[in-house]
């Protein structure tokens, strides 16, 4: 009953959103929506001395949460150092009461903390614009407090990021992977519908961060029937602008991780998009994949092959978008089975070197980081020791530094609290690993976010990171 009530509340809220998105009628009686996204003020405004106790004592509700304003952030003294390598960590307050924030750090020294206006968003993925002047971070659970779901930061001064604005889509929610567009703006996977069910959407923004499309659109009948006919929960996203194609990977139906639930509804599919028309060309299946969390094109591959992670199987597969089988475009072939540490590990995320020769993977419940030499896809070579007990808990987000000297791995995935069946263990640390010339890694140093923010924000949950290398001011690198 509670789940049905929460779902009904979400449905009512979506109706409210759709009404709010429409501007006043223009002469002639027509309505105009531009842009498609919108930003709404909090349902409960912040009132000093009044709303702080409400935020601290609001009970967990089924699905929809009390939209309490955040507690005031404690003072932070910014550093005046200007290092060459910076990590921007999209981070949630550990108590879910203080504002979520972007932490600007260099190997454990925090330079700046940039708050967003809300709390309890469960900060998820972070991405940089093509020119490196904008970061966008998504909120996995923002919907549950009826808050904006995408947060934009101005990093034109890399040492002093500023919160710029936030917004939300109309048809979709649950922000996941982010890819920059060469002409400005982003493509973003929204894994769920506006109420967290299937189908989600591939969202497109303009250079100013306004949502301009939620693909596929209703006028594209064949693509719309595709996502209505089979679970469309896009999490992973990879784009090849030269070939004008994109792949999304379907992970889970978001609302099924919330109580009460009959179990997480996982997908076995990827969608191949034509970027010229944004039509879905085909659905590619990994049999019994049970959650295709991540997909990335292999840089420089002659067939534009991509790697996709099948979480239930604990495997990585090769997707060939231009091969055909039985008259259908796109094929999938097993590349490597990682064994018991990866199987049913809740999440498997990846990164691939820009020369297309090395790939790194994290197994969240397996507490393991793996490395493969993929220079020959017919003979992948494992570079890590699968039997090693590694000094990390709950690894998820993984990034190769722009100078290829380091691997940065974050020990945190998702903790949705009492309302969810997904609360994965984590150590809440950023782990810097050293890479040798052959791609093997060794453990170096850590940044303990839980300890750093224990007394000021109830700890901290860093989910994702973008690394900037400013060694050459005329040619900065960011990834």
Short mmCIF file of N, CA and C in Angstrom, two decimals, residues 253-418:
data_model
loop_
_atom_site.label_atom_id
_atom_site.label_comp_id
_atom_site.label_asym_id
_atom_site.label_seq_id
_atom_site.Cartn_x
_atom_site.Cartn_y
_atom_site.Cartn_z
N UNK A 253 15.42 -0.84 -13.65
CA UNK A 253 14.30 0.09 -13.48
C UNK A 253 14.46 0.74 -12.11
N UNK A 254 14.68 2.06 -12.04
CA UNK A 254 15.06 2.69 -10.77
C UNK A 254 14.10 2.45 -9.62
N UNK A 255 12.80 2.52 -9.90
CA UNK A 255 11.85 2.43 -8.79
C UNK A 255 11.87 1.06 -8.13
N UNK A 256 12.42 0.05 -8.83
CA UNK A 256 12.43 -1.30 -8.25
C UNK A 256 13.52 -1.50 -7.21
N UNK A 257 14.38 -0.49 -6.98
CA UNK A 257 15.34 -0.60 -5.89
C UNK A 257 14.73 -0.07 -4.59
N UNK A 258 13.52 0.49 -4.66
CA UNK A 258 12.87 1.08 -3.49
C UNK A 258 11.86 0.12 -2.88
N UNK A 259 11.74 0.18 -1.56
CA UNK A 259 10.79 -0.67 -0.85
C UNK A 259 9.38 -0.10 -0.96
N UNK A 260 8.36 -0.95 -0.97
CA UNK A 260 8.42 -2.41 -1.12
C UNK A 260 8.67 -2.79 -2.57
N UNK A 261 9.39 -3.86 -2.79
CA UNK A 261 9.73 -4.27 -4.14
C UNK A 261 9.74 -5.79 -4.24
N UNK A 262 9.44 -6.28 -5.41
CA UNK A 262 9.51 -7.71 -5.68
C UNK A 262 10.91 -8.11 -6.15
N UNK A 263 11.83 -7.15 -6.18
CA UNK A 263 13.19 -7.40 -6.66
C UNK A 263 13.57 -6.42 -7.73
N UNK A 264 14.86 -6.24 -7.90
CA UNK A 264 15.36 -5.28 -8.89
C UNK A 264 15.11 -5.81 -10.29
N UNK A 265 14.49 -4.97 -11.12
CA UNK A 265 14.21 -5.36 -12.50
C UNK A 265 15.40 -4.96 -13.37
N UNK A 266 16.16 -5.96 -13.82
CA UNK A 266 17.41 -5.73 -14.55
C UNK A 266 17.21 -5.98 -16.04
N UNK A 267 18.06 -5.35 -16.85
CA UNK A 267 17.94 -5.45 -18.31
C UNK A 267 19.15 -6.16 -18.91
N UNK A 268 18.96 -6.63 -20.14
CA UNK A 268 20.01 -7.36 -20.86
C UNK A 268 20.37 -6.68 -22.19
N UNK A 269 20.01 -5.41 -22.34
CA UNK A 269 20.03 -4.80 -23.67
C UNK A 269 20.84 -3.51 -23.75
N UNK A 270 21.19 -3.20 -25.00
CA UNK A 270 21.74 -1.89 -25.36
C UNK A 270 20.93 -1.36 -26.54
N UNK A 271 20.89 -0.04 -26.69
CA UNK A 271 20.26 0.57 -27.86
C UNK A 271 21.31 1.29 -28.69
N UNK A 272 21.20 1.11 -30.01
CA UNK A 272 22.08 1.78 -30.96
C UNK A 272 21.31 2.93 -31.59
N UNK A 273 21.81 4.17 -31.40
CA UNK A 273 21.16 5.37 -31.92
C UNK A 273 21.90 5.92 -33.14
N UNK A 274 21.15 6.43 -34.10
CA UNK A 274 21.69 7.25 -35.20
C UNK A 274 21.62 8.69 -34.74
N UNK A 275 22.77 9.35 -34.53
CA UNK A 275 22.77 10.71 -34.00
C UNK A 275 22.27 11.74 -34.99
N UNK A 276 22.23 11.41 -36.27
CA UNK A 276 21.71 12.37 -37.24
C UNK A 276 20.20 12.53 -37.11
N UNK A 277 19.53 11.46 -36.75
CA UNK A 277 18.07 11.49 -36.62
C UNK A 277 17.60 11.21 -35.19
N UNK A 278 18.51 10.69 -34.38
CA UNK A 278 18.21 10.26 -33.01
C UNK A 278 17.21 9.12 -32.97
N UNK A 279 17.12 8.40 -34.05
CA UNK A 279 16.30 7.19 -34.08
C UNK A 279 17.08 6.01 -33.50
N UNK A 280 16.36 5.09 -32.89
CA UNK A 280 16.96 3.84 -32.44
C UNK A 280 17.06 2.90 -33.63
N UNK A 281 18.28 2.52 -33.99
CA UNK A 281 18.50 1.64 -35.13
C UNK A 281 18.24 0.18 -34.76
N UNK A 282 18.61 -0.19 -33.54
CA UNK A 282 18.44 -1.59 -33.15
C UNK A 282 18.60 -1.75 -31.65
N UNK A 283 18.12 -2.88 -31.15
CA UNK A 283 18.33 -3.30 -29.77
C UNK A 283 19.29 -4.49 -29.78
N UNK A 284 20.37 -4.39 -29.03
CA UNK A 284 21.39 -5.43 -28.98
C UNK A 284 21.29 -6.12 -27.61
N UNK A 285 21.25 -7.43 -27.61
CA UNK A 285 21.04 -8.19 -26.38
C UNK A 285 22.28 -8.97 -25.97
N UNK A 286 22.59 -8.88 -24.68
CA UNK A 286 23.58 -9.77 -24.06
C UNK A 286 22.79 -10.79 -23.26
N UNK A 287 22.72 -12.02 -23.68
CA UNK A 287 21.84 -13.01 -23.04
C UNK A 287 22.11 -13.15 -21.54
N UNK A 288 21.04 -13.00 -20.74
CA UNK A 288 21.13 -13.14 -19.28
C UNK A 288 22.13 -12.18 -18.67
N UNK A 289 22.31 -11.01 -19.28
CA UNK A 289 23.29 -10.04 -18.79
C UNK A 289 22.96 -9.51 -17.42
N UNK A 290 21.66 -9.37 -17.11
CA UNK A 290 21.19 -8.96 -15.79
C UNK A 290 21.82 -7.64 -15.33
N UNK A 291 21.63 -6.61 -16.18
CA UNK A 291 22.12 -5.28 -15.85
C UNK A 291 23.34 -4.92 -16.64
N UNK A 292 23.14 -4.20 -17.76
CA UNK A 292 24.28 -3.75 -18.59
C UNK A 292 24.59 -2.33 -18.15
N UNK A 293 25.44 -2.21 -17.15
CA UNK A 293 25.61 -0.91 -16.51
C UNK A 293 26.41 0.08 -17.35
N UNK A 294 27.42 -0.38 -18.04
CA UNK A 294 28.35 0.56 -18.66
C UNK A 294 28.67 0.13 -20.08
N UNK A 295 28.93 1.13 -20.94
CA UNK A 295 29.37 0.86 -22.31
C UNK A 295 30.27 2.01 -22.74
N UNK A 296 31.38 1.66 -23.40
CA UNK A 296 32.31 2.69 -23.88
C UNK A 296 32.95 2.22 -25.18
N UNK A 297 32.98 3.13 -26.18
CA UNK A 297 33.69 2.83 -27.42
C UNK A 297 35.19 2.72 -27.14
N UNK A 298 35.84 1.82 -27.86
CA UNK A 298 37.29 1.66 -27.76
C UNK A 298 37.94 2.66 -28.70
N UNK A 299 38.68 3.64 -28.18
CA UNK A 299 39.27 4.65 -29.06
C UNK A 299 40.13 4.04 -30.16
N UNK A 300 39.90 4.51 -31.38
CA UNK A 300 40.72 4.09 -32.51
C UNK A 300 40.43 2.72 -33.07
N UNK A 301 39.42 2.03 -32.55
CA UNK A 301 39.15 0.68 -33.05
C UNK A 301 38.62 0.76 -34.49
N UNK A 302 39.14 -0.06 -35.40
CA UNK A 302 38.76 0.04 -36.82
C UNK A 302 37.27 -0.25 -37.08
N UNK A 303 36.63 -1.01 -36.19
CA UNK A 303 35.21 -1.31 -36.36
C UNK A 303 34.33 -0.54 -35.37
N UNK A 304 34.91 0.45 -34.72
CA UNK A 304 34.17 1.24 -33.72
C UNK A 304 33.56 0.33 -32.65
N UNK A 305 34.31 -0.66 -32.22
CA UNK A 305 33.83 -1.59 -31.21
C UNK A 305 33.73 -0.88 -29.85
N UNK A 306 32.86 -1.40 -29.01
CA UNK A 306 32.67 -0.87 -27.66
C UNK A 306 32.74 -2.02 -26.67
N UNK A 307 33.05 -1.69 -25.41
CA UNK A 307 33.00 -2.66 -24.33
C UNK A 307 31.78 -2.38 -23.46
N UNK A 308 31.05 -3.44 -23.11
CA UNK A 308 29.86 -3.33 -22.27
C UNK A 308 29.98 -4.30 -21.10
N UNK A 309 29.62 -3.83 -19.90
CA UNK A 309 29.72 -4.67 -18.71
C UNK A 309 28.37 -5.31 -18.39
N UNK A 310 28.37 -6.63 -18.24
CA UNK A 310 27.18 -7.38 -17.86
C UNK A 310 27.32 -7.76 -16.39
N UNK A 311 26.57 -7.06 -15.54
CA UNK A 311 26.80 -7.15 -14.10
C UNK A 311 26.43 -8.52 -13.54
N UNK A 312 25.27 -9.05 -13.93
CA UNK A 312 24.86 -10.34 -13.40
C UNK A 312 25.83 -11.45 -13.74
N UNK A 313 26.39 -11.39 -14.92
CA UNK A 313 27.31 -12.42 -15.39
C UNK A 313 28.74 -12.22 -14.89
N UNK A 314 29.06 -10.99 -14.50
CA UNK A 314 30.44 -10.69 -14.13
C UNK A 314 31.36 -10.73 -15.34
N UNK A 315 30.87 -10.22 -16.47
CA UNK A 315 31.61 -10.31 -17.72
C UNK A 315 31.67 -8.96 -18.44
N UNK A 316 32.61 -8.86 -19.38
CA UNK A 316 32.66 -7.74 -20.29
C UNK A 316 32.51 -8.28 -21.71
N UNK A 317 31.67 -7.61 -22.51
CA UNK A 317 31.36 -8.03 -23.87
C UNK A 317 31.81 -6.97 -24.86
N UNK A 318 32.09 -7.41 -26.09
CA UNK A 318 32.42 -6.48 -27.17
C UNK A 318 31.17 -6.27 -28.02
N UNK A 319 30.84 -5.00 -28.23
CA UNK A 319 29.71 -4.63 -29.09
C UNK A 319 30.27 -4.12 -30.41
N UNK A 320 29.83 -4.71 -31.51
CA UNK A 320 30.23 -4.27 -32.85
C UNK A 320 29.02 -3.60 -33.51
N UNK A 321 28.97 -2.29 -33.52
CA UNK A 321 27.75 -1.59 -33.96
C UNK A 321 27.47 -1.67 -35.46
N UNK A 322 28.49 -1.99 -36.27
CA UNK A 322 28.28 -2.02 -37.72
C UNK A 322 28.22 -3.43 -38.29
N UNK A 323 28.47 -4.42 -37.46
CA UNK A 323 28.27 -5.79 -37.92
C UNK A 323 26.77 -6.12 -37.90
N UNK A 324 26.38 -7.04 -38.72
CA UNK A 324 24.97 -7.44 -38.75
C UNK A 324 24.85 -8.95 -38.52
N UNK A 325 23.71 -9.34 -37.97
CA UNK A 325 23.40 -10.74 -37.76
C UNK A 325 21.91 -10.93 -37.95
N UNK A 326 21.55 -11.84 -38.83
CA UNK A 326 20.14 -12.10 -39.14
C UNK A 326 19.43 -10.82 -39.57
N UNK A 327 20.14 -10.01 -40.33
CA UNK A 327 19.56 -8.79 -40.86
C UNK A 327 19.43 -7.66 -39.87
N UNK A 328 20.00 -7.80 -38.68
CA UNK A 328 19.88 -6.79 -37.63
C UNK A 328 21.25 -6.17 -37.35
N UNK A 329 21.30 -4.84 -37.26
CA UNK A 329 22.57 -4.15 -37.06
C UNK A 329 22.99 -4.20 -35.60
N UNK A 330 24.28 -4.55 -35.39
CA UNK A 330 24.85 -4.59 -34.05
C UNK A 330 24.92 -5.99 -33.49
N UNK A 331 26.12 -6.39 -33.07
CA UNK A 331 26.31 -7.73 -32.49
C UNK A 331 27.06 -7.63 -31.17
N UNK A 332 26.94 -8.67 -30.35
CA UNK A 332 27.62 -8.74 -29.05
C UNK A 332 28.37 -10.05 -28.95
N UNK A 333 29.64 -9.97 -28.48
CA UNK A 333 30.46 -11.16 -28.30
C UNK A 333 31.16 -11.08 -26.94
N UNK A 334 31.22 -12.21 -26.25
CA UNK A 334 31.91 -12.25 -24.96
C UNK A 334 33.40 -11.97 -25.15
N UNK A 335 33.92 -11.05 -24.32
CA UNK A 335 35.36 -10.79 -24.33
C UNK A 335 36.05 -11.48 -23.17
N UNK A 336 35.49 -11.33 -21.94
CA UNK A 336 36.20 -11.86 -20.77
C UNK A 336 35.23 -12.09 -19.63
N UNK A 337 35.41 -13.23 -18.94
CA UNK A 337 34.66 -13.56 -17.73
C UNK A 337 35.58 -13.34 -16.54
N UNK A 338 35.19 -12.42 -15.65
CA UNK A 338 36.05 -12.04 -14.53
C UNK A 338 35.96 -12.99 -13.33
N UNK A 339 35.03 -13.91 -13.34
CA UNK A 339 34.95 -14.87 -12.25
C UNK A 339 34.08 -14.42 -11.10
N UNK A 340 34.23 -15.10 -9.95
CA UNK A 340 33.26 -14.98 -8.86
C UNK A 340 33.24 -13.61 -8.21
N UNK A 341 34.35 -12.87 -8.19
CA UNK A 341 34.35 -11.55 -7.56
C UNK A 341 33.48 -10.55 -8.32
N UNK A 342 33.31 -10.78 -9.61
CA UNK A 342 32.55 -9.85 -10.43
C UNK A 342 31.09 -10.26 -10.58
N UNK A 343 30.80 -11.53 -10.47
CA UNK A 343 29.44 -12.03 -10.71
C UNK A 343 28.49 -11.49 -9.66
N UNK A 344 27.35 -10.95 -10.13
CA UNK A 344 26.32 -10.39 -9.23
C UNK A 344 26.92 -9.37 -8.27
N UNK A 345 27.83 -8.54 -8.78
CA UNK A 345 28.54 -7.59 -7.93
C UNK A 345 27.83 -6.24 -7.82
N UNK A 346 26.56 -6.18 -8.20
CA UNK A 346 25.70 -5.01 -8.10
C UNK A 346 26.05 -3.94 -9.14
N UNK A 347 27.35 -3.68 -9.32
CA UNK A 347 27.78 -2.67 -10.30
C UNK A 347 29.15 -3.04 -10.85
N UNK A 348 29.32 -2.84 -12.16
CA UNK A 348 30.64 -2.96 -12.80
C UNK A 348 30.80 -1.75 -13.71
N UNK A 349 31.72 -0.87 -13.35
CA UNK A 349 31.98 0.33 -14.13
C UNK A 349 33.36 0.20 -14.78
N UNK A 350 33.65 1.04 -15.78
CA UNK A 350 34.90 0.85 -16.53
C UNK A 350 35.47 2.16 -17.04
N UNK A 351 36.72 2.10 -17.45
CA UNK A 351 37.36 3.18 -18.20
C UNK A 351 38.36 2.55 -19.17
N UNK A 352 38.59 3.23 -20.28
CA UNK A 352 39.46 2.72 -21.33
C UNK A 352 40.48 3.80 -21.68
N UNK A 353 41.74 3.41 -21.85
CA UNK A 353 42.79 4.37 -22.19
C UNK A 353 42.54 4.96 -23.58
N UNK A 354 43.04 6.17 -23.79
CA UNK A 354 42.74 6.86 -25.05
C UNK A 354 43.46 6.27 -26.25
N UNK A 355 44.38 5.32 -26.03
CA UNK A 355 44.98 4.60 -27.16
C UNK A 355 44.26 3.28 -27.44
N UNK A 356 43.23 2.99 -26.64
CA UNK A 356 42.42 1.81 -26.87
C UNK A 356 43.08 0.49 -26.49
N UNK A 357 44.15 0.54 -25.71
CA UNK A 357 44.89 -0.68 -25.40
C UNK A 357 44.63 -1.25 -24.00
N UNK A 358 44.14 -0.41 -23.10
CA UNK A 358 43.96 -0.83 -21.71
C UNK A 358 42.55 -0.52 -21.24
N UNK A 359 41.99 -1.41 -20.41
CA UNK A 359 40.67 -1.19 -19.84
C UNK A 359 40.71 -1.57 -18.36
N UNK A 360 40.01 -0.77 -17.56
CA UNK A 360 39.96 -0.98 -16.11
C UNK A 360 38.51 -1.13 -15.68
N UNK A 361 38.27 -1.99 -14.68
CA UNK A 361 36.92 -2.32 -14.26
C UNK A 361 36.85 -2.37 -12.73
N UNK A 362 35.71 -1.98 -12.18
CA UNK A 362 35.49 -2.07 -10.74
C UNK A 362 34.33 -3.01 -10.46
N UNK A 363 34.50 -3.85 -9.44
CA UNK A 363 33.46 -4.78 -9.00
C UNK A 363 33.04 -4.33 -7.59
N UNK A 364 31.88 -3.73 -7.48
CA UNK A 364 31.50 -3.05 -6.25
C UNK A 364 31.41 -3.99 -5.05
N UNK A 365 30.65 -5.06 -5.16
CA UNK A 365 30.54 -5.99 -4.03
C UNK A 365 31.73 -6.92 -3.95
N UNK A 366 32.47 -7.06 -5.03
CA UNK A 366 33.67 -7.89 -5.03
C UNK A 366 34.88 -7.19 -4.46
N UNK A 367 34.75 -5.87 -4.18
CA UNK A 367 35.85 -5.08 -3.61
C UNK A 367 37.14 -5.26 -4.41
N UNK A 368 37.01 -5.08 -5.73
CA UNK A 368 38.16 -5.37 -6.58
C UNK A 368 38.20 -4.44 -7.79
N UNK A 369 39.42 -4.08 -8.16
CA UNK A 369 39.69 -3.33 -9.40
C UNK A 369 40.47 -4.25 -10.32
N UNK A 370 40.03 -4.37 -11.57
CA UNK A 370 40.67 -5.26 -12.53
C UNK A 370 41.20 -4.48 -13.72
N UNK A 371 42.19 -5.05 -14.38
CA UNK A 371 42.79 -4.43 -15.56
C UNK A 371 42.96 -5.46 -16.66
N UNK A 372 42.66 -5.04 -17.89
CA UNK A 372 42.85 -5.90 -19.06
C UNK A 372 43.67 -5.17 -20.12
N UNK A 373 44.57 -5.91 -20.74
CA UNK A 373 45.22 -5.45 -21.97
C UNK A 373 44.30 -5.88 -23.11
N UNK A 374 43.69 -4.91 -23.80
CA UNK A 374 42.72 -5.22 -24.85
C UNK A 374 43.26 -4.86 -26.23
N UNK A 375 44.58 -4.75 -26.34
CA UNK A 375 45.16 -4.39 -27.64
C UNK A 375 44.85 -5.44 -28.70
N UNK A 376 44.60 -6.69 -28.28
CA UNK A 376 44.16 -7.75 -29.19
C UNK A 376 42.87 -8.33 -28.60
N UNK A 377 41.73 -7.97 -29.17
CA UNK A 377 40.45 -8.41 -28.61
C UNK A 377 40.25 -9.92 -28.70
N UNK A 378 41.01 -10.57 -29.57
CA UNK A 378 40.90 -12.03 -29.64
C UNK A 378 41.69 -12.71 -28.53
N UNK A 379 42.51 -11.93 -27.81
CA UNK A 379 43.34 -12.50 -26.75
C UNK A 379 43.56 -11.47 -25.65
N UNK A 380 42.50 -11.11 -24.89
CA UNK A 380 42.69 -10.14 -23.80
C UNK A 380 43.56 -10.73 -22.70
N UNK A 381 44.39 -9.89 -22.11
CA UNK A 381 45.33 -10.35 -21.07
C UNK A 381 45.00 -9.63 -19.76
N UNK A 382 44.79 -10.40 -18.72
CA UNK A 382 44.49 -9.80 -17.42
C UNK A 382 45.78 -9.34 -16.75
N UNK A 383 45.77 -8.11 -16.24
CA UNK A 383 46.98 -7.51 -15.69
C UNK A 383 47.00 -7.47 -14.17
N UNK A 384 45.84 -7.62 -13.52
CA UNK A 384 45.80 -7.63 -12.06
C UNK A 384 45.77 -9.06 -11.54
N UNK A 385 45.96 -9.21 -10.26
CA UNK A 385 45.88 -10.53 -9.62
C UNK A 385 44.45 -10.72 -9.12
N UNK A 386 43.66 -11.61 -9.72
CA UNK A 386 42.26 -11.77 -9.31
C UNK A 386 42.09 -12.28 -7.90
N UNK A 387 43.14 -12.85 -7.32
CA UNK A 387 43.05 -13.40 -5.97
C UNK A 387 43.55 -12.43 -4.89
N UNK A 388 44.04 -11.29 -5.30
CA UNK A 388 44.55 -10.31 -4.35
C UNK A 388 43.41 -9.71 -3.52
N UNK A 389 43.66 -9.53 -2.24
CA UNK A 389 42.75 -8.76 -1.39
C UNK A 389 43.19 -7.30 -1.45
N UNK A 390 42.41 -6.48 -2.12
CA UNK A 390 42.82 -5.10 -2.36
C UNK A 390 42.34 -4.19 -1.24
N UNK A 391 43.06 -3.09 -0.99
CA UNK A 391 42.72 -2.18 0.13
C UNK A 391 41.62 -1.19 -0.23
N UNK A 392 40.45 -1.70 -0.62
CA UNK A 392 39.34 -0.83 -1.01
C UNK A 392 38.03 -1.56 -0.69
N UNK A 393 37.02 -0.77 -0.35
CA UNK A 393 35.68 -1.31 -0.11
C UNK A 393 34.69 -0.59 -1.03
N UNK A 394 33.95 -1.35 -1.79
CA UNK A 394 32.89 -0.80 -2.63
C UNK A 394 33.36 0.04 -3.80
N UNK A 395 34.40 -0.36 -4.54
CA UNK A 395 34.86 0.48 -5.65
C UNK A 395 33.80 0.62 -6.73
N UNK A 396 33.71 1.81 -7.29
CA UNK A 396 32.76 2.01 -8.39
C UNK A 396 33.38 2.90 -9.47
N UNK A 397 33.34 4.21 -9.28
CA UNK A 397 33.79 5.11 -10.34
C UNK A 397 35.29 4.99 -10.52
N UNK A 398 35.73 4.90 -11.78
CA UNK A 398 37.15 4.75 -12.09
C UNK A 398 37.51 5.68 -13.23
N UNK A 399 38.64 6.37 -13.11
CA UNK A 399 39.08 7.34 -14.10
C UNK A 399 40.60 7.24 -14.31
N UNK A 400 41.01 7.22 -15.56
CA UNK A 400 42.43 7.33 -15.91
C UNK A 400 42.75 8.82 -15.96
N UNK A 401 43.84 9.23 -15.31
CA UNK A 401 44.21 10.64 -15.33
C UNK A 401 44.65 11.05 -16.73
N UNK A 402 44.48 12.33 -17.09
CA UNK A 402 44.84 12.77 -18.44
C UNK A 402 46.29 12.49 -18.83
N UNK A 403 47.22 12.50 -17.85
CA UNK A 403 48.62 12.22 -18.16
C UNK A 403 48.93 10.72 -18.15
N UNK A 404 47.90 9.89 -17.87
CA UNK A 404 48.00 8.41 -17.91
C UNK A 404 48.98 7.86 -16.87
N UNK A 405 49.26 8.65 -15.84
CA UNK A 405 50.16 8.19 -14.79
C UNK A 405 49.41 7.58 -13.61
N UNK A 406 48.12 7.87 -13.52
CA UNK A 406 47.36 7.43 -12.36
C UNK A 406 46.00 6.88 -12.76
N UNK A 407 45.46 6.07 -11.86
CA UNK A 407 44.09 5.62 -11.92
C UNK A 407 43.43 6.12 -10.64
N UNK A 408 42.27 6.74 -10.76
CA UNK A 408 41.56 7.25 -9.59
C UNK A 408 40.27 6.44 -9.43
N UNK A 409 40.12 5.80 -8.27
CA UNK A 409 38.98 4.92 -8.00
C UNK A 409 38.29 5.39 -6.73
N UNK A 410 36.96 5.49 -6.77
CA UNK A 410 36.19 5.94 -5.60
C UNK A 410 35.49 4.76 -4.95
N UNK A 411 35.61 4.68 -3.64
CA UNK A 411 35.04 3.58 -2.88
C UNK A 411 33.64 3.87 -2.38
N UNK A 412 32.72 4.07 -3.33
CA UNK A 412 31.33 4.33 -2.97
C UNK A 412 30.46 4.17 -4.20
N UNK A 413 29.31 3.50 -4.04
CA UNK A 413 28.36 3.36 -5.14
C UNK A 413 27.04 4.04 -4.79
N UNK A 414 26.15 3.36 -4.08
CA UNK A 414 24.85 3.93 -3.74
C UNK A 414 24.44 3.44 -2.35
N UNK A 415 23.98 4.38 -1.52
CA UNK A 415 23.32 4.05 -0.26
C UNK A 415 22.05 4.87 -0.19
N UNK A 416 20.95 4.23 -0.54
CA UNK A 416 19.67 4.94 -0.64
C UNK A 416 18.90 4.96 0.67
N UNK A 417 19.42 4.33 1.72
CA UNK A 417 18.81 4.44 3.03
C UNK A 417 17.72 3.42 3.29
N UNK A 418 16.90 3.73 4.30
CA UNK A 418 15.89 2.78 4.77
C UNK A 418 14.80 2.51 3.73
#
